[in-house]
PDB file of C-alpha atoms in Angstrom:
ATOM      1  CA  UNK A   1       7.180  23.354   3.566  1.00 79.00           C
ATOM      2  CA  UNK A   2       9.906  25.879   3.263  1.00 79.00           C
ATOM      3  CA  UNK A   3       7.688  28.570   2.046  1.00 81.00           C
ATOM      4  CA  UNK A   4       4.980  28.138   4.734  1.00 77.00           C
ATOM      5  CA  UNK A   5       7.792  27.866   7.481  1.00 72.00           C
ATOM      6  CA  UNK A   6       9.366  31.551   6.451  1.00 73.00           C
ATOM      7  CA  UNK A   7       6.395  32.916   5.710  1.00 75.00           C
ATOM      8  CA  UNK A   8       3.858  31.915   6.856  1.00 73.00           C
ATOM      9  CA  UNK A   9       0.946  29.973   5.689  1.00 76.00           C
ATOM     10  CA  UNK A  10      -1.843  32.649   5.029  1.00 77.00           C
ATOM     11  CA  UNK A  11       1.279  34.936   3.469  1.00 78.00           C
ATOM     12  CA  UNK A  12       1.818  32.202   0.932  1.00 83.00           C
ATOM     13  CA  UNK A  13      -0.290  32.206  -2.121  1.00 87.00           C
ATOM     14  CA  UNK A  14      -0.701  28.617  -4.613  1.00 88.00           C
ATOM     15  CA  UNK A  15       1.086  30.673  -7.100  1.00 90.00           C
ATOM     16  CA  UNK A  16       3.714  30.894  -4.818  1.00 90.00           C
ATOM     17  CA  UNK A  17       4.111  27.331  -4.035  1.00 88.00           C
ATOM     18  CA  UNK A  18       3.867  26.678  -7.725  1.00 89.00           C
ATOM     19  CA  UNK A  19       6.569  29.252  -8.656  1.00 91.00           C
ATOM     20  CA  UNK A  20       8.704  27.513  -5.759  1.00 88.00           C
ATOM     21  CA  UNK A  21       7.854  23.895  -7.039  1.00 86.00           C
ATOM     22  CA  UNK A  22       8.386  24.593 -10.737  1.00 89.00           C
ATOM     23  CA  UNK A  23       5.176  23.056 -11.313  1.00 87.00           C
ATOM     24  CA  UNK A  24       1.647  23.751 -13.209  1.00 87.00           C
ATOM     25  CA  UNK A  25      -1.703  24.315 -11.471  1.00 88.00           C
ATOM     26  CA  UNK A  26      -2.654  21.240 -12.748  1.00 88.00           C
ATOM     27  CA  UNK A  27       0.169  19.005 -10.913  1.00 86.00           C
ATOM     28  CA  UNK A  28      -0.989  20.723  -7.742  1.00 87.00           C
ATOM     29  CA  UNK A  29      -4.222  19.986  -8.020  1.00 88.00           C
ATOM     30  CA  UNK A  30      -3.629  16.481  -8.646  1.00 88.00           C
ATOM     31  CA  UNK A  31      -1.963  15.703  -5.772  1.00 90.00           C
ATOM     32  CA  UNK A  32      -4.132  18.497  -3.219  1.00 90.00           C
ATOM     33  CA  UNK A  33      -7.619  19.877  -3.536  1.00 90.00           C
ATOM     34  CA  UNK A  34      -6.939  23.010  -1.841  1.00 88.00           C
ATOM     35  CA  UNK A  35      -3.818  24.595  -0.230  1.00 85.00           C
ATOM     36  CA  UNK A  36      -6.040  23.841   2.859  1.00 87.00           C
ATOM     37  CA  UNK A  37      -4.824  20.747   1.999  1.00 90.00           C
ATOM     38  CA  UNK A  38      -1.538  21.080   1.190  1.00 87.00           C
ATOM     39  CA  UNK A  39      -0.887  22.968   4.559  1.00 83.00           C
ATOM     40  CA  UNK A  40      -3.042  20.411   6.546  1.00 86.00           C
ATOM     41  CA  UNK A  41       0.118  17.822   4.595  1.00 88.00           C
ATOM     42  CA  UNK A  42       2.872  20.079   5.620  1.00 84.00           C
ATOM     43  CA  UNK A  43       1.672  20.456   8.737  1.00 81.00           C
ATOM     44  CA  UNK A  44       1.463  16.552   9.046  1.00 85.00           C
ATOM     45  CA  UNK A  45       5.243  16.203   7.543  1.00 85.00           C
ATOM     46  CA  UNK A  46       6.434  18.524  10.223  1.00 81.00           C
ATOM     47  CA  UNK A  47       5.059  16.834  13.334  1.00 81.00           C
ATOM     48  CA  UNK A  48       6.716  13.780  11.672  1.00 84.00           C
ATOM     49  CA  UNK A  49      10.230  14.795  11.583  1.00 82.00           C
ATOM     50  CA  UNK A  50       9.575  16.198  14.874  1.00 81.00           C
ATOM     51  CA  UNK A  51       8.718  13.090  16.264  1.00 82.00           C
ATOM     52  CA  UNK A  52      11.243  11.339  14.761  1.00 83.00           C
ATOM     53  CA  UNK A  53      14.021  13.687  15.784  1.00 81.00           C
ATOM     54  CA  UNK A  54      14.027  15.585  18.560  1.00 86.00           C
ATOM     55  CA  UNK A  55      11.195  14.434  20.473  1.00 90.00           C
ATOM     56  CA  UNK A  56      11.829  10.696  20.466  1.00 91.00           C
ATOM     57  CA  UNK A  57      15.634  11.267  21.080  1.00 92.00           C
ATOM     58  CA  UNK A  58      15.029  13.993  23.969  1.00 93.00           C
ATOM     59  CA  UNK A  59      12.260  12.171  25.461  1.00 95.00           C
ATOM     60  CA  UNK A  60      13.870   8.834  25.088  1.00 95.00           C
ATOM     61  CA  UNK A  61      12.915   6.193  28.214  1.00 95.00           C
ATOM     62  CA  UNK A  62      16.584   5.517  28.393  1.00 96.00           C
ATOM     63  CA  UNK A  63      16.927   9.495  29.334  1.00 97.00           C
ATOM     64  CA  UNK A  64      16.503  10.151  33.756  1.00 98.00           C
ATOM     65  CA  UNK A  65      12.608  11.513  33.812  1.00 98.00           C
ATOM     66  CA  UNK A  66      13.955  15.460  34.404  1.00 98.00           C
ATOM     67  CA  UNK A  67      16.869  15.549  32.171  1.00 97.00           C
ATOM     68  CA  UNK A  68      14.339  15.304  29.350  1.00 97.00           C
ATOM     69  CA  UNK A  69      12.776  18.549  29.391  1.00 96.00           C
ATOM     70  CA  UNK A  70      16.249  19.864  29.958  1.00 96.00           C
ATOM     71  CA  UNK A  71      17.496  17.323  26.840  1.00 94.00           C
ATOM     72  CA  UNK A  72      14.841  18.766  25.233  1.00 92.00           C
ATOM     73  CA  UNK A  73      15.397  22.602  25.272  1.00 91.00           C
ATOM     74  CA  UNK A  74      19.051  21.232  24.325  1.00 91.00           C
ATOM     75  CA  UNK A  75      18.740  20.373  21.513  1.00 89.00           C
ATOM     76  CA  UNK A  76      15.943  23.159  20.299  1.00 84.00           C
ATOM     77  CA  UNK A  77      18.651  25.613  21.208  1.00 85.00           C
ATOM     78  CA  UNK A  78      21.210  23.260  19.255  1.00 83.00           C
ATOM     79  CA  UNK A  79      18.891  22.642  15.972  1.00 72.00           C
ATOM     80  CA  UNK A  80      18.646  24.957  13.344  1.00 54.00           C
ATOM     81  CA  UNK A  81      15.402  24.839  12.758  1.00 51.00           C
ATOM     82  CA  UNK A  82      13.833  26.877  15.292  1.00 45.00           C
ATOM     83  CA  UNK A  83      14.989  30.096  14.189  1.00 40.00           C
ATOM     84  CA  UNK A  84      13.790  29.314  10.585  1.00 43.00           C
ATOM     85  CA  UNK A  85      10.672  29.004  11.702  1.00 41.00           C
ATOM     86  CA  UNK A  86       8.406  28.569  15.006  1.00 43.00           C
ATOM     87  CA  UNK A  87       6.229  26.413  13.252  1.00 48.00           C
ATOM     88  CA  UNK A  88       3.622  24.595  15.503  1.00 55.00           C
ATOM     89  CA  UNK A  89       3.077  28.276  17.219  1.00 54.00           C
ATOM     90  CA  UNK A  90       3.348  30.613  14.334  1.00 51.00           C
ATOM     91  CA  UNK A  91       1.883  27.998  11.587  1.00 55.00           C
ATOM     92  CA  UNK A  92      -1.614  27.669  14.018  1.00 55.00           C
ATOM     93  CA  UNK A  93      -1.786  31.465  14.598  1.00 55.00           C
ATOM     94  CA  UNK A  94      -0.443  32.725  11.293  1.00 55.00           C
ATOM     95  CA  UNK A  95      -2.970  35.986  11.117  1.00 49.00           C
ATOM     96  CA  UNK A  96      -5.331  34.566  12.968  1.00 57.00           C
ATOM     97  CA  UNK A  97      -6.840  33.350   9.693  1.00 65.00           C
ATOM     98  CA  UNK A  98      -5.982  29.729   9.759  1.00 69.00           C
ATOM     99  CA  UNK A  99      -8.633  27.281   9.113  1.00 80.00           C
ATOM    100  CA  UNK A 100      -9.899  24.900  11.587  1.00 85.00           C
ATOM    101  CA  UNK A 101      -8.727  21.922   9.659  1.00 84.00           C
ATOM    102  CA  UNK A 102      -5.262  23.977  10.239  1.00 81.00           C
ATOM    103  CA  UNK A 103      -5.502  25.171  13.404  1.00 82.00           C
ATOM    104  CA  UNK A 104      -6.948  21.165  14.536  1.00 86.00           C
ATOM    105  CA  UNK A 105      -3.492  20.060  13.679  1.00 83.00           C
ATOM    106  CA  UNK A 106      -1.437  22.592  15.447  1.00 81.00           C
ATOM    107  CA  UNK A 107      -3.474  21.593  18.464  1.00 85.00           C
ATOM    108  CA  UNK A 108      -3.068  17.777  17.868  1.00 87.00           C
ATOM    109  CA  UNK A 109       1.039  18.504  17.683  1.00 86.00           C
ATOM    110  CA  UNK A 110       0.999  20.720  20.431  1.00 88.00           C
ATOM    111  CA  UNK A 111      -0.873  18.371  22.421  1.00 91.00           C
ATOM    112  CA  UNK A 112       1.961  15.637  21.258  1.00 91.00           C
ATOM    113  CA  UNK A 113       4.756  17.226  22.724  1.00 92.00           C
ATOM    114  CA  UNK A 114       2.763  17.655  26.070  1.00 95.00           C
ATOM    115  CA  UNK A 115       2.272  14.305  26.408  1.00 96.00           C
ATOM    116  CA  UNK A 116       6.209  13.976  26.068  1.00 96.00           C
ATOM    117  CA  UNK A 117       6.666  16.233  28.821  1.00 97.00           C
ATOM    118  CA  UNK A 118       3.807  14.727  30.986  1.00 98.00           C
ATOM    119  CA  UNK A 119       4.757  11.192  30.623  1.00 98.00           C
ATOM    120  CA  UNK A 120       8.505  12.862  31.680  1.00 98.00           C
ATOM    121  CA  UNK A 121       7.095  14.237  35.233  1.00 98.00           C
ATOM    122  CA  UNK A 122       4.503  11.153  35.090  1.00 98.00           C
ATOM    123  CA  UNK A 123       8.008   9.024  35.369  1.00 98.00           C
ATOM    124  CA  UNK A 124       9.534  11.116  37.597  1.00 98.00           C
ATOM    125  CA  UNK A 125       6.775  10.688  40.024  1.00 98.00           C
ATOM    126  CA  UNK A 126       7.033   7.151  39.670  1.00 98.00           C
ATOM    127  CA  UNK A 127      11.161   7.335  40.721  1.00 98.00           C
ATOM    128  CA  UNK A 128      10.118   9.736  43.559  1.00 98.00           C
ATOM    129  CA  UNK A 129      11.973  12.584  42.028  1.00 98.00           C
ATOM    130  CA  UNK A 130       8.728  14.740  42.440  1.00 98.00           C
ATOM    131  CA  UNK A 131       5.682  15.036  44.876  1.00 98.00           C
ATOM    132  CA  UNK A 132       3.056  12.395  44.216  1.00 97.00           C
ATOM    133  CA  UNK A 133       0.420  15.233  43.933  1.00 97.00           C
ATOM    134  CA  UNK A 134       2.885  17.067  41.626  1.00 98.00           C
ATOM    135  CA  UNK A 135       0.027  18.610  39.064  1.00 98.00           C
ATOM    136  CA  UNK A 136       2.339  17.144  35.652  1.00 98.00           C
ATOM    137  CA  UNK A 137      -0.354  17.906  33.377  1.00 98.00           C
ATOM    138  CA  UNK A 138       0.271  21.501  34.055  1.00 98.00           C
ATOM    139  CA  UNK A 139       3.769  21.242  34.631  1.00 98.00           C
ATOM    140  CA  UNK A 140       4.135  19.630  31.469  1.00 98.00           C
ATOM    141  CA  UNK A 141       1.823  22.537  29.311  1.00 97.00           C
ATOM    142  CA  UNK A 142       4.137  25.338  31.281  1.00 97.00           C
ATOM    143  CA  UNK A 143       7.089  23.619  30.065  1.00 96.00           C
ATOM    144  CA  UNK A 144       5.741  23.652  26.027  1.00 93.00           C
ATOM    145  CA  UNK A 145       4.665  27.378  26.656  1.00 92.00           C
ATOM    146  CA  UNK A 146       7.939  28.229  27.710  1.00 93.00           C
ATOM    147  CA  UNK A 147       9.847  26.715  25.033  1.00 90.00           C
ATOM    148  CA  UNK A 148       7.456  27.887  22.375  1.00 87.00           C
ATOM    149  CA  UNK A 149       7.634  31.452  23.638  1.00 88.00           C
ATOM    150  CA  UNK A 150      11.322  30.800  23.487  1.00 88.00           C
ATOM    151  CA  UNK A 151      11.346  30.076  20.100  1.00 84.00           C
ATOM    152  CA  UNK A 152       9.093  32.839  19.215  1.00 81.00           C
ATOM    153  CA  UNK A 153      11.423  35.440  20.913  1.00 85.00           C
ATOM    154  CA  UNK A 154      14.589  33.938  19.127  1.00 83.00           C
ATOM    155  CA  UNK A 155      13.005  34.363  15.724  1.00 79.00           C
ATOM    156  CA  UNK A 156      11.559  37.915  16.454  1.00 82.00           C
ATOM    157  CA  UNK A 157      15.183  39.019  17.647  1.00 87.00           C
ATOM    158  CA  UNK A 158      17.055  36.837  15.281  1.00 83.00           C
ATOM    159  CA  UNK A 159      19.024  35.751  18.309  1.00 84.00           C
ATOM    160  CA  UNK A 160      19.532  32.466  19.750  1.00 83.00           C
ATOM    161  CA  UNK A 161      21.279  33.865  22.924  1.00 88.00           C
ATOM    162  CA  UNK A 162      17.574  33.308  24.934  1.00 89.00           C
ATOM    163  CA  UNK A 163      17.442  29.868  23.934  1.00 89.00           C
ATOM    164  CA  UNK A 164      20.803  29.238  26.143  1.00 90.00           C
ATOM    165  CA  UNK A 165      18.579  29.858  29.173  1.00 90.00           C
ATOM    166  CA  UNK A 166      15.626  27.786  28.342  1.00 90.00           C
ATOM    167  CA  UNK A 167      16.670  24.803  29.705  1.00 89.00           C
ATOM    168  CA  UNK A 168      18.279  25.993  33.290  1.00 91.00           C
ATOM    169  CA  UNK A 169      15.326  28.627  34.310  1.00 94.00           C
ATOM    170  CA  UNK A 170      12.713  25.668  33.135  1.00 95.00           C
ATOM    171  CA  UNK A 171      13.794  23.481  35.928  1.00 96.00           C
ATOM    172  CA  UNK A 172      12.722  25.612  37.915  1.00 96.00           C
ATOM    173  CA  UNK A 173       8.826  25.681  36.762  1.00 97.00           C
ATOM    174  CA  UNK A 174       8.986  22.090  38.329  1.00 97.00           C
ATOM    175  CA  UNK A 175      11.107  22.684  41.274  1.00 97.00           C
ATOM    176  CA  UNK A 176       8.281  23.585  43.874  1.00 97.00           C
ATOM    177  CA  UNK A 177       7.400  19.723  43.073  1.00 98.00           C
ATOM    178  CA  UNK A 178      11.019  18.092  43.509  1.00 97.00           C
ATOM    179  CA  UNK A 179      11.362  15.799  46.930  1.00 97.00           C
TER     180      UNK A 179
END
C-alpha cells in the first residue's frame, strides 16, 4: 500500500512489491493473480480506513449538517496522510494508464465521499440551513473537487499551508444556498 501511495501504482513494478514484502513470486501469486489485483485490494483497503476514520467521524449525524464539510477539511489538513499520498485522485489517474478495474474503484470511492457531502447539504436542507432548491448534488461534487485539488497542491508543493484554507473558502461554494 505504501509503495503504490508514494509512487504510484503504474511506477511500481511486482518486483518491487516483492523486494518491499520480502517475499517470493510464488507467495504473491498465491494470494493475487495479477498486480491488477493487488492494486484493485489496496485500493479496497484504502477506502476502508477512510471510511472508518475520517469520513464516518467528520460526517458523523451527531455533527450540525455544515460543520461537516468544514469537520471534514479539518481533519484532512490535520492527518498525515494526505501529503503522503493523494490517493483516490493520483491512484485513478496515475499516468493515465490505470486499468478500468482500477480506475472503477477510484470512481466507486470518489463517489463515496460525495454521498457524505450530499447527504450533509441533503440534512441541511432538511434543518432549513439552505434553500430547498439548493442543487446538493453539485454542491456536494464541488466540495470533493476542492479538497482533492487541495490535496494535490499540498503534495506537489510539499506544503500543508493551503490545506489551512480549505475549510473557510469551501463554505463559501455553498453560501449562495444558505437562508
Amino acid at each position: 500500500m505504501a509503495l503504490i501511495r508514494d509512487r504510484g501504482y503504474c511506477s511500481v513494478g511486482v518486483d518491487d512489491i516483492l523486494k518491499a514484502a520480502n517475499a517470493g513470486k510464488s507467495s504473491f501469486y498465491h494470494f493475487f493473480e495479477s498486480k491488477e489485483a493487488l492494486g484493485a485490494a489496496v485500493f479496497d483497503a484504502y477506502a476502508r480506513l477512510a471510511d472508518e476514520g475520517i469520513l464516518r467521524r467528520a460526517f458523523s449525524p451527531s455533527v450540525p449538517p455544515l460543520e461537516r464539510p468544514i469537520r471534514f477539511a479539518e481533519m484532512i489538513r490535520d492527518d498525515g496522510a494526505p501529503l503522503e499520498g493523494v490517493f483516490t485522485g493520483l491512484f485513478a489517474s496515475d499516468n493515465g494508464h490505470v486499468s478500468e478495474v482500477i480506475r472503477s474503484k477510484a470512481v466507486e470511492m470518489i463517489n463515496h465521499v460525495v454521498a457524505q457531502f450530499e447527504r450533509a447539504f441533503v440534512d441541511a436542507v432538511a434543518r432549513m440551513e439552505l434553500y430547498p432548491d439548493a442543487p446538493v448534488r453539485r454542491l456536494a461534487q464541488a466540495c470533493v473537487c476542492y479538497c482533492e485539488g487541495a490535496l494535490l497542491m499540498a503534495r506537489l508543493t510539499e506544503s500543508r499551508e493551503i490545506l489551512d484554507q480549505v475549510g473557510p473558502l469551501m463554505k463559501g461554494i455553498w453560501k449562495p444556498y444558505l437562508v
